[in-house]
Amino acid sequence: MKKIISVLVLSLFFSCNGSAQKKEAKEKETFKVVKTEAEWKKELSEQEYYVLRQAGTERPFSSPLNKEYRKGTFHCAACDTPLFKSEHKFDSGTGWPSFDREIEGNVAYGTDNNLGYSRNEEHCATCGGHLGHVFNDGPRNTTGKRHCINGVALKFVPVN
C-alpha cells in the first residue's frame, strides 16, 4: 500500500512540475519582434489573433492557402518572416496547408499538451506566433515530416 501511495505522489509531483516548468520556459522566450497584446489585437484580424497569439486552430479546409500551389514563399502573417517554400508543400488531405520542411532557423518548436498528450508545436522564431504542429507522418520520400500549419497564420508571397 505504501508503494502505491508513493508512486501516486511521485507521479503527481512530476506531472505538475513538468507543466509548470514548460509554461515558464515558454514565457521566458524572447523574440526579435515583441508587441503588447493590445498592439497584436490592433494589427491582426480576430481569427489571426486567435491562432497566432492564443494558439488556436482554424477549421480544416477553411483556408484558401490549403490549395495554393503557385511558386512562392509562405510568410508569417504577423511579422512577415519567410517560413515555408512552395516546393515543399504537399496535399496531406488534412485540410490544413502542409509542408515537408521549414525554412531553417525561421521556425521554432515547443511542446503542446493541451489535448492531454504531447504534440510538437511550431511557432514563428521571429515573433513567437503559433503556426501549428509537426508530425512524423509526412512524405517518406523526402523528410517524413508533416508541418500542419494554420493557413490564417500564413501570408503567401508569389514569385514575381
PDB file of N, CA and C in Angstrom, residues 3-91:
ATOM      1  N   LYS A   3       3.817   1.540  -1.237  1.00  0.00           N
ATOM      2  CA  LYS A   3       4.412   1.702  -2.562  1.00  0.00           C
ATOM      3  C   LYS A   3       3.447   2.382  -3.523  1.00  0.00           C
ATOM      4  N   ILE A   4       2.189   1.988  -3.471  1.00  0.00           N
ATOM      5  CA  ILE A   4       1.178   2.580  -4.352  1.00  0.00           C
ATOM      6  C   ILE A   4       1.032   4.065  -4.063  1.00  0.00           C
ATOM      7  N   ILE A   5       0.960   4.439  -2.800  1.00  0.00           N
ATOM      8  CA  ILE A   5       0.820   5.848  -2.424  1.00  0.00           C
ATOM      9  C   ILE A   5       2.057   6.623  -2.851  1.00  0.00           C
ATOM     10  N   SER A   6       3.232   6.033  -2.641  1.00  0.00           N
ATOM     11  CA  SER A   6       4.477   6.695  -3.041  1.00  0.00           C
ATOM     12  C   SER A   6       4.506   6.942  -4.546  1.00  0.00           C
ATOM     13  N   VAL A   7       4.105   5.951  -5.323  1.00  0.00           N
ATOM     14  CA  VAL A   7       4.077   6.085  -6.781  1.00  0.00           C
ATOM     15  C   VAL A   7       3.086   7.170  -7.200  1.00  0.00           C
ATOM     16  N   LEU A   8       1.918   7.205  -6.597  1.00  0.00           N
ATOM     17  CA  LEU A   8       0.918   8.223  -6.928  1.00  0.00           C
ATOM     18  C   LEU A   8       1.417   9.628  -6.597  1.00  0.00           C
ATOM     19  N   VAL A   9       2.014   9.793  -5.426  1.00  0.00           N
ATOM     20  CA  VAL A   9       2.532  11.104  -5.022  1.00  0.00           C
ATOM     21  C   VAL A   9       3.656  11.529  -5.958  1.00  0.00           C
ATOM     22  N   LEU A  10       4.551  10.606  -6.276  1.00  0.00           N
ATOM     23  CA  LEU A  10       5.655  10.897  -7.178  1.00  0.00           C
ATOM     24  C   LEU A  10       5.150  11.269  -8.573  1.00  0.00           C
ATOM     25  N   SER A  11       4.157  10.536  -9.070  1.00  0.00           N
ATOM     26  CA  SER A  11       3.568  10.828 -10.387  1.00  0.00           C
ATOM     27  C   SER A  11       2.939  12.211 -10.401  1.00  0.00           C
ATOM     28  N   LEU A  12       2.206  12.545  -9.363  1.00  0.00           N
ATOM     29  CA  LEU A  12       1.566  13.846  -9.263  1.00  0.00           C
ATOM     30  C   LEU A  12       2.614  14.956  -9.257  1.00  0.00           C
ATOM     31  N   PHE A  13       3.677  14.750  -8.493  1.00  0.00           N
ATOM     32  CA  PHE A  13       4.745  15.738  -8.417  1.00  0.00           C
ATOM     33  C   PHE A  13       5.353  15.997  -9.785  1.00  0.00           C
ATOM     34  N   PHE A  14       5.707  14.932 -10.506  1.00  0.00           N
ATOM     35  CA  PHE A  14       6.348  15.104 -11.810  1.00  0.00           C
ATOM     36  C   PHE A  14       5.401  15.679 -12.846  1.00  0.00           C
ATOM     37  N   SER A  15       4.146  15.302 -12.837  1.00  0.00           N
ATOM     38  CA  SER A  15       3.223  15.831 -13.842  1.00  0.00           C
ATOM     39  C   SER A  15       2.950  17.306 -13.606  1.00  0.00           C
ATOM     40  N   CYS A  16       2.797  17.727 -12.362  1.00  0.00           N
ATOM     41  CA  CYS A  16       2.566  19.141 -12.065  1.00  0.00           C
ATOM     42  C   CYS A  16       3.820  19.965 -12.317  1.00  0.00           C
ATOM     43  N   ASN A  17       4.941  19.463 -11.877  1.00  0.00           N
ATOM     44  CA  ASN A  17       6.193  20.174 -12.019  1.00  0.00           C
ATOM     45  C   ASN A  17       6.551  20.355 -13.486  1.00  0.00           C
ATOM     46  N   GLY A  18       6.385  19.338 -14.293  1.00  0.00           N
ATOM     47  CA  GLY A  18       6.715  19.407 -15.710  1.00  0.00           C
ATOM     48  C   GLY A  18       5.910  20.466 -16.439  1.00  0.00           C
ATOM     49  N   SER A  19       4.621  20.545 -16.197  1.00  0.00           N
ATOM     50  CA  SER A  19       3.772  21.531 -16.861  1.00  0.00           C
ATOM     51  C   SER A  19       4.165  22.943 -16.480  1.00  0.00           C
ATOM     52  N   ALA A  20       4.424  23.155 -15.215  1.00  0.00           N
ATOM     53  CA  ALA A  20       4.783  24.491 -14.744  1.00  0.00           C
ATOM     54  C   ALA A  20       6.106  24.935 -15.364  1.00  0.00           C
ATOM     55  N   GLN A  21       7.085  24.039 -15.412  1.00  0.00           N
ATOM     56  CA  GLN A  21       8.376  24.391 -15.983  1.00  0.00           C
ATOM     57  C   GLN A  21       8.254  24.714 -17.461  1.00  0.00           C
ATOM     58  N   LYS A  22       7.455  23.947 -18.203  1.00  0.00           N
ATOM     59  CA  LYS A  22       7.299  24.203 -19.639  1.00  0.00           C
ATOM     60  C   LYS A  22       6.639  25.550 -19.879  1.00  0.00           C
ATOM     61  N   LYS A  23       5.636  25.890 -19.056  1.00  0.00           N
ATOM     62  CA  LYS A  23       4.948  27.162 -19.199  1.00  0.00           C
ATOM     63  C   LYS A  23       5.912  28.315 -18.911  1.00  0.00           C
ATOM     64  N   GLU A  24       6.704  28.187 -17.839  1.00  0.00           N
ATOM     65  CA  GLU A  24       7.677  29.219 -17.509  1.00  0.00           C
ATOM     66  C   GLU A  24       8.698  29.394 -18.623  1.00  0.00           C
ATOM     67  N   ALA A  25       9.168  28.278 -19.187  1.00  0.00           N
ATOM     68  CA  ALA A  25      10.170  28.346 -20.256  1.00  0.00           C
ATOM     69  C   ALA A  25       9.615  29.092 -21.460  1.00  0.00           C
ATOM     70  N   LYS A  26       8.373  28.831 -21.833  1.00  0.00           N
ATOM     71  CA  LYS A  26       7.773  29.499 -22.984  1.00  0.00           C
ATOM     72  C   LYS A  26       7.619  30.996 -22.715  1.00  0.00           C
ATOM     73  N   GLU A  27       7.229  31.354 -21.473  1.00  0.00           N
ATOM     74  CA  GLU A  27       7.054  32.762 -21.130  1.00  0.00           C
ATOM     75  C   GLU A  27       8.383  33.508 -21.143  1.00  0.00           C
ATOM     76  N   LYS A  28       9.493  32.830 -20.857  1.00  0.00           N
ATOM     77  CA  LYS A  28      10.803  33.457 -20.805  1.00  0.00           C
ATOM     78  C   LYS A  28      11.428  33.604 -22.189  1.00  0.00           C
ATOM     79  N   GLU A  29      10.894  32.900 -23.198  1.00  0.00           N
ATOM     80  CA  GLU A  29      11.443  33.002 -24.543  1.00  0.00           C
ATOM     81  C   GLU A  29      11.356  34.438 -25.020  1.00  0.00           C
ATOM     82  N   THR A  30      12.409  34.896 -25.651  1.00  0.00           N
ATOM     83  CA  THR A  30      12.381  36.243 -26.208  1.00  0.00           C
ATOM     84  C   THR A  30      12.466  36.145 -27.720  1.00  0.00           C
ATOM     85  N   PHE A  31      11.776  37.053 -28.372  1.00  0.00           N
ATOM     86  CA  PHE A  31      11.720  37.067 -29.824  1.00  0.00           C
ATOM     87  C   PHE A  31      12.163  38.426 -30.330  1.00  0.00           C
ATOM     88  N   LYS A  32      12.587  38.504 -31.584  1.00  0.00           N
ATOM     89  CA  LYS A  32      13.042  39.763 -32.175  1.00  0.00           C
ATOM     90  C   LYS A  32      11.895  40.772 -32.265  1.00  0.00           C
ATOM     91  N   VAL A  33      10.698  40.281 -32.581  1.00  0.00           N
ATOM     92  CA  VAL A  33       9.528  41.153 -32.665  1.00  0.00           C
ATOM     93  C   VAL A  33       8.682  40.911 -31.414  1.00  0.00           C
ATOM     94  N   VAL A  34       8.573  41.946 -30.574  1.00  0.00           N
ATOM     95  CA  VAL A  34       7.800  41.848 -29.341  1.00  0.00           C
ATOM     96  C   VAL A  34       6.802  42.999 -29.313  1.00  0.00           C
ATOM     97  N   LYS A  35       5.539  42.662 -29.091  1.00  0.00           N
ATOM     98  CA  LYS A  35       4.483  43.663 -29.025  1.00  0.00           C
ATOM     99  C   LYS A  35       3.560  43.332 -27.868  1.00  0.00           C
ATOM    100  N   THR A  36       2.825  44.316 -27.412  1.00  0.00           N
ATOM    101  CA  THR A  36       1.835  44.075 -26.367  1.00  0.00           C
ATOM    102  C   THR A  36       0.637  43.356 -26.981  1.00  0.00           C
ATOM    103  N   GLU A  37      -0.164  42.745 -26.144  1.00  0.00           N
ATOM    104  CA  GLU A  37      -1.376  42.087 -26.648  1.00  0.00           C
ATOM    105  C   GLU A  37      -2.292  43.101 -27.328  1.00  0.00           C
ATOM    106  N   ALA A  38      -2.347  44.304 -26.815  1.00  0.00           N
ATOM    107  CA  ALA A  38      -3.174  45.356 -27.438  1.00  0.00           C
ATOM    108  C   ALA A  38      -2.667  45.688 -28.840  1.00  0.00           C
ATOM    109  N   GLU A  39      -1.358  45.744 -29.016  1.00  0.00           N
ATOM    110  CA  GLU A  39      -0.794  46.017 -30.337  1.00  0.00           C
ATOM    111  C   GLU A  39      -1.097  44.875 -31.304  1.00  0.00           C
ATOM    112  N   TRP A  40      -0.945  43.620 -30.838  1.00  0.00           N
ATOM    113  CA  TRP A  40      -1.273  42.479 -31.703  1.00  0.00           C
ATOM    114  C   TRP A  40      -2.747  42.504 -32.079  1.00  0.00           C
ATOM    115  N   LYS A  41      -3.629  42.783 -31.136  1.00  0.00           N
ATOM    116  CA  LYS A  41      -5.072  42.823 -31.423  1.00  0.00           C
ATOM    117  C   LYS A  41      -5.409  43.887 -32.449  1.00  0.00           C
ATOM    118  N   LYS A  42      -4.700  44.991 -32.399  1.00  0.00           N
ATOM    119  CA  LYS A  42      -4.939  46.083 -33.343  1.00  0.00           C
ATOM    120  C   LYS A  42      -4.463  45.713 -34.752  1.00  0.00           C
ATOM    121  N   GLU A  43      -3.345  44.994 -34.843  1.00  0.00           N
ATOM    122  CA  GLU A  43      -2.740  44.659 -36.135  1.00  0.00           C
ATOM    123  C   GLU A  43      -3.342  43.438 -36.818  1.00  0.00           C
ATOM    124  N   LEU A  44      -3.785  42.466 -36.035  1.00  0.00           N
ATOM    125  CA  LEU A  44      -4.248  41.193 -36.592  1.00  0.00           C
ATOM    126  C   LEU A  44      -5.767  41.130 -36.644  1.00  0.00           C
ATOM    127  N   SER A  45      -6.290  40.347 -37.589  1.00  0.00           N
ATOM    128  CA  SER A  45      -7.729  40.094 -37.609  1.00  0.00           C
ATOM    129  C   SER A  45      -8.076  39.246 -36.385  1.00  0.00           C
ATOM    130  N   GLU A  46      -9.338  39.118 -36.096  1.00  0.00           N
ATOM    131  CA  GLU A  46      -9.779  38.319 -34.945  1.00  0.00           C
ATOM    132  C   GLU A  46      -9.299  36.866 -35.061  1.00  0.00           C
ATOM    133  N   GLN A  47      -9.418  36.292 -36.263  1.00  0.00           N
ATOM    134  CA  GLN A  47      -9.004  34.904 -36.483  1.00  0.00           C
ATOM    135  C   GLN A  47      -7.478  34.766 -36.411  1.00  0.00           C
ATOM    136  N   GLU A  48      -6.748  35.716 -36.990  1.00  0.00           N
ATOM    137  CA  GLU A  48      -5.288  35.691 -36.909  1.00  0.00           C
ATOM    138  C   GLU A  48      -4.831  35.772 -35.453  1.00  0.00           C
ATOM    139  N   TYR A  49      -5.440  36.652 -34.691  1.00  0.00           N
ATOM    140  CA  TYR A  49      -5.084  36.798 -33.276  1.00  0.00           C
ATOM    141  C   TYR A  49      -5.354  35.496 -32.518  1.00  0.00           C
ATOM    142  N   TYR A  50      -6.504  34.904 -32.774  1.00  0.00           N
ATOM    143  CA  TYR A  50      -6.880  33.646 -32.112  1.00  0.00           C
ATOM    144  C   TYR A  50      -5.843  32.548 -32.380  1.00  0.00           C
ATOM    145  N   VAL A  51      -5.414  32.417 -33.621  1.00  0.00           N
ATOM    146  CA  VAL A  51      -4.457  31.358 -33.970  1.00  0.00           C
ATOM    147  C   VAL A  51      -3.038  31.746 -33.551  1.00  0.00           C
ATOM    148  N   LEU A  52      -2.563  32.897 -33.990  1.00  0.00           N
ATOM    149  CA  LEU A  52      -1.165  33.276 -33.777  1.00  0.00           C
ATOM    150  C   LEU A  52      -0.823  33.611 -32.326  1.00  0.00           C
ATOM    151  N   ARG A  53      -1.719  34.260 -31.614  1.00  0.00           N
ATOM    152  CA  ARG A  53      -1.385  34.720 -30.262  1.00  0.00           C
ATOM    153  C   ARG A  53      -2.009  33.863 -29.158  1.00  0.00           C
ATOM    154  N   GLN A  54      -3.112  33.141 -29.475  1.00  0.00           N
ATOM    155  CA  GLN A  54      -3.765  32.316 -28.459  1.00  0.00           C
ATOM    156  C   GLN A  54      -3.638  30.820 -28.752  1.00  0.00           C
ATOM    157  N   ALA A  55      -2.823  30.470 -29.733  1.00  0.00           N
ATOM    158  CA  ALA A  55      -2.560  29.068 -30.112  1.00  0.00           C
ATOM    159  C   ALA A  55      -3.833  28.323 -30.496  1.00  0.00           C
ATOM    160  N   GLY A  56      -4.743  29.032 -31.153  1.00  0.00           N
ATOM    161  CA  GLY A  56      -5.971  28.409 -31.625  1.00  0.00           C
ATOM    162  C   GLY A  56      -5.742  27.622 -32.908  1.00  0.00           C
ATOM    163  N   THR A  57      -6.810  26.994 -33.379  1.00  0.00           N
ATOM    164  CA  THR A  57      -6.751  26.226 -34.630  1.00  0.00           C
ATOM    165  C   THR A  57      -7.927  26.636 -35.506  1.00  0.00           C
ATOM    166  N   GLU A  58      -7.641  26.934 -36.764  1.00  0.00           N
ATOM    167  CA  GLU A  58      -8.722  27.255 -37.694  1.00  0.00           C
ATOM    168  C   GLU A  58      -9.416  25.962 -38.122  1.00  0.00           C
ATOM    169  N   ARG A  59     -10.634  26.092 -38.626  1.00  0.00           N
ATOM    170  CA  ARG A  59     -11.370  24.923 -39.120  1.00  0.00           C
ATOM    171  C   ARG A  59     -10.639  24.323 -40.314  1.00  0.00           C
ATOM    172  N   PRO A  60     -10.597  22.999 -40.413  1.00  0.00           N
ATOM    173  CA  PRO A  60      -9.954  22.381 -41.586  1.00  0.00           C
ATOM    174  C   PRO A  60     -10.690  22.760 -42.861  1.00  0.00           C
ATOM    175  N   PHE A  61      -9.976  22.838 -43.951  1.00  0.00           N
ATOM    176  CA  PHE A  61     -10.483  23.163 -45.287  1.00  0.00           C
ATOM    177  C   PHE A  61     -11.053  24.577 -45.382  1.00  0.00           C
ATOM    178  N   SER A  62     -10.760  25.453 -44.418  1.00  0.00           N
ATOM    179  CA  SER A  62     -11.295  26.808 -44.448  1.00  0.00           C
ATOM    180  C   SER A  62     -10.329  27.822 -45.058  1.00  0.00           C
ATOM    181  N   SER A  63      -9.073  27.469 -45.228  1.00  0.00           N
ATOM    182  CA  SER A  63      -8.087  28.414 -45.741  1.00  0.00           C
ATOM    183  C   SER A  63      -7.869  28.243 -47.237  1.00  0.00           C
ATOM    184  N   PRO A  64      -7.906  29.344 -47.982  1.00  0.00           N
ATOM    185  CA  PRO A  64      -7.589  29.269 -49.410  1.00  0.00           C
ATOM    186  C   PRO A  64      -6.139  28.845 -49.654  1.00  0.00           C
ATOM    187  N   LEU A  65      -5.271  29.011 -48.663  1.00  0.00           N
ATOM    188  CA  LEU A  65      -3.868  28.614 -48.822  1.00  0.00           C
ATOM    189  C   LEU A  65      -3.686  27.101 -48.806  1.00  0.00           C
ATOM    190  N   ASN A  66      -4.703  26.375 -48.382  1.00  0.00           N
ATOM    191  CA  ASN A  66      -4.624  24.919 -48.397  1.00  0.00           C
ATOM    192  C   ASN A  66      -4.403  24.408 -49.824  1.00  0.00           C
ATOM    193  N   LYS A  67      -4.994  25.076 -50.802  1.00  0.00           N
ATOM    194  CA  LYS A  67      -4.870  24.663 -52.212  1.00  0.00           C
ATOM    195  C   LYS A  67      -3.989  25.620 -53.024  1.00  0.00           C
ATOM    196  N   GLU A  68      -3.137  26.385 -52.366  1.00  0.00           N
ATOM    197  CA  GLU A  68      -2.237  27.314 -53.049  1.00  0.00           C
ATOM    198  C   GLU A  68      -0.971  26.561 -53.466  1.00  0.00           C
ATOM    199  N   TYR A  69      -0.771  26.412 -54.793  1.00  0.00           N
ATOM    200  CA  TYR A  69       0.381  25.665 -55.291  1.00  0.00           C
ATOM    201  C   TYR A  69       1.246  26.457 -56.258  1.00  0.00           C
ATOM    202  N   ARG A  70       1.041  27.782 -56.350  1.00  0.00           N
ATOM    203  CA  ARG A  70       1.931  28.589 -57.188  1.00  0.00           C
ATOM    204  C   ARG A  70       3.313  28.640 -56.538  1.00  0.00           C
ATOM    205  N   LYS A  71       4.317  28.997 -57.344  1.00  0.00           N
ATOM    206  CA  LYS A  71       5.664  29.148 -56.805  1.00  0.00           C
ATOM    207  C   LYS A  71       5.719  30.399 -55.943  1.00  0.00           C
ATOM    208  N   GLY A  72       6.341  30.246 -54.785  1.00  0.00           N
ATOM    209  CA  GLY A  72       6.475  31.374 -53.882  1.00  0.00           C
ATOM    210  C   GLY A  72       6.877  30.917 -52.491  1.00  0.00           C
ATOM    211  N   THR A  73       6.673  31.811 -51.545  1.00  0.00           N
ATOM    212  CA  THR A  73       7.060  31.565 -50.160  1.00  0.00           C
ATOM    213  C   THR A  73       5.898  31.911 -49.242  1.00  0.00           C
ATOM    214  N   PHE A  74       5.728  31.120 -48.217  1.00  0.00           N
ATOM    215  CA  PHE A  74       4.701  31.350 -47.205  1.00  0.00           C
ATOM    216  C   PHE A  74       5.359  32.031 -46.010  1.00  0.00           C
ATOM    217  N   HIS A  75       4.879  33.238 -45.692  1.00  0.00           N
ATOM    218  CA  HIS A  75       5.450  34.066 -44.627  1.00  0.00           C
ATOM    219  C   HIS A  75       4.531  34.055 -43.412  1.00  0.00           C
ATOM    220  N   CYS A  76       5.085  34.455 -42.271  1.00  0.00           N
ATOM    221  CA  CYS A  76       4.289  34.640 -41.061  1.00  0.00           C
ATOM    222  C   CYS A  76       3.336  35.813 -41.291  1.00  0.00           C
ATOM    223  N   ALA A  77       2.063  35.614 -41.010  1.00  0.00           N
ATOM    224  CA  ALA A  77       1.060  36.662 -41.204  1.00  0.00           C
ATOM    225  C   ALA A  77       1.231  37.801 -40.202  1.00  0.00           C
ATOM    226  N   ALA A  78       1.939  37.574 -39.115  1.00  0.00           N
ATOM    227  CA  ALA A  78       2.111  38.602 -38.089  1.00  0.00           C
ATOM    228  C   ALA A  78       3.338  39.477 -38.325  1.00  0.00           C
ATOM    229  N   CYS A  79       4.461  38.859 -38.746  1.00  0.00           N
ATOM    230  CA  CYS A  79       5.703  39.638 -38.835  1.00  0.00           C
ATOM    231  C   CYS A  79       6.413  39.528 -40.182  1.00  0.00           C
ATOM    232  N   ASP A  80       5.846  38.781 -41.117  1.00  0.00           N
ATOM    233  CA  ASP A  80       6.363  38.661 -42.486  1.00  0.00           C
ATOM    234  C   ASP A  80       7.654  37.852 -42.610  1.00  0.00           C
ATOM    235  N   THR A  81       8.002  37.052 -41.627  1.00  0.00           N
ATOM    236  CA  THR A  81       9.175  36.187 -41.726  1.00  0.00           C
ATOM    237  C   THR A  81       8.880  35.041 -42.690  1.00  0.00           C
ATOM    238  N   PRO A  82       9.752  34.768 -43.668  1.00  0.00           N
ATOM    239  CA  PRO A  82       9.550  33.620 -44.566  1.00  0.00           C
ATOM    240  C   PRO A  82       9.686  32.315 -43.781  1.00  0.00           C
ATOM    241  N   LEU A  83       8.682  31.436 -43.894  1.00  0.00           N
ATOM    242  CA  LEU A  83       8.647  30.221 -43.092  1.00  0.00           C
ATOM    243  C   LEU A  83       8.738  28.932 -43.904  1.00  0.00           C
ATOM    244  N   PHE A  84       8.034  28.892 -45.054  1.00  0.00           N
ATOM    245  CA  PHE A  84       7.954  27.671 -45.860  1.00  0.00           C
ATOM    246  C   PHE A  84       8.013  28.034 -47.340  1.00  0.00           C
ATOM    247  N   LYS A  85       8.657  27.162 -48.129  1.00  0.00           N
ATOM    248  CA  LYS A  85       8.723  27.357 -49.570  1.00  0.00           C
ATOM    249  C   LYS A  85       7.662  26.503 -50.260  1.00  0.00           C
ATOM    250  N   SER A  86       7.136  27.011 -51.366  1.00  0.00           N
ATOM    251  CA  SER A  86       6.061  26.303 -52.080  1.00  0.00           C
ATOM    252  C   SER A  86       6.506  24.935 -52.587  1.00  0.00           C
ATOM    253  N   GLU A  87       7.786  24.768 -52.924  1.00  0.00           N
ATOM    254  CA  GLU A  87       8.227  23.462 -53.427  1.00  0.00           C
ATOM    255  C   GLU A  87       8.223  22.379 -52.347  1.00  0.00           C
ATOM    256  N   HIS A  88       8.050  22.768 -51.103  1.00  0.00           N
ATOM    257  CA  HIS A  88       7.987  21.791 -50.005  1.00  0.00           C
ATOM    258  C   HIS A  88       6.561  21.568 -49.513  1.00  0.00           C
ATOM    259  N   LYS A  89       5.589  22.129 -50.222  1.00  0.00           N
ATOM    260  CA  LYS A  89       4.176  21.981 -49.858  1.00  0.00           C
ATOM    261  C   LYS A  89       3.604  20.731 -50.517  1.00  0.00           C
ATOM    262  N   PHE A  90       2.716  20.053 -49.812  1.00  0.00           N
ATOM    263  CA  PHE A  90       2.050  18.875 -50.381  1.00  0.00           C
ATOM    264  C   PHE A  90       0.633  18.791 -49.824  1.00  0.00           C
ATOM    265  N   ASP A  91      -0.219  18.072 -50.532  1.00  0.00           N
ATOM    266  CA  ASP A  91      -1.610  17.894 -50.100  1.00  0.00           C
ATOM    267  C   ASP A  91      -1.680  16.691 -49.165  1.00  0.00           C
TER     268      ASP A  91
END
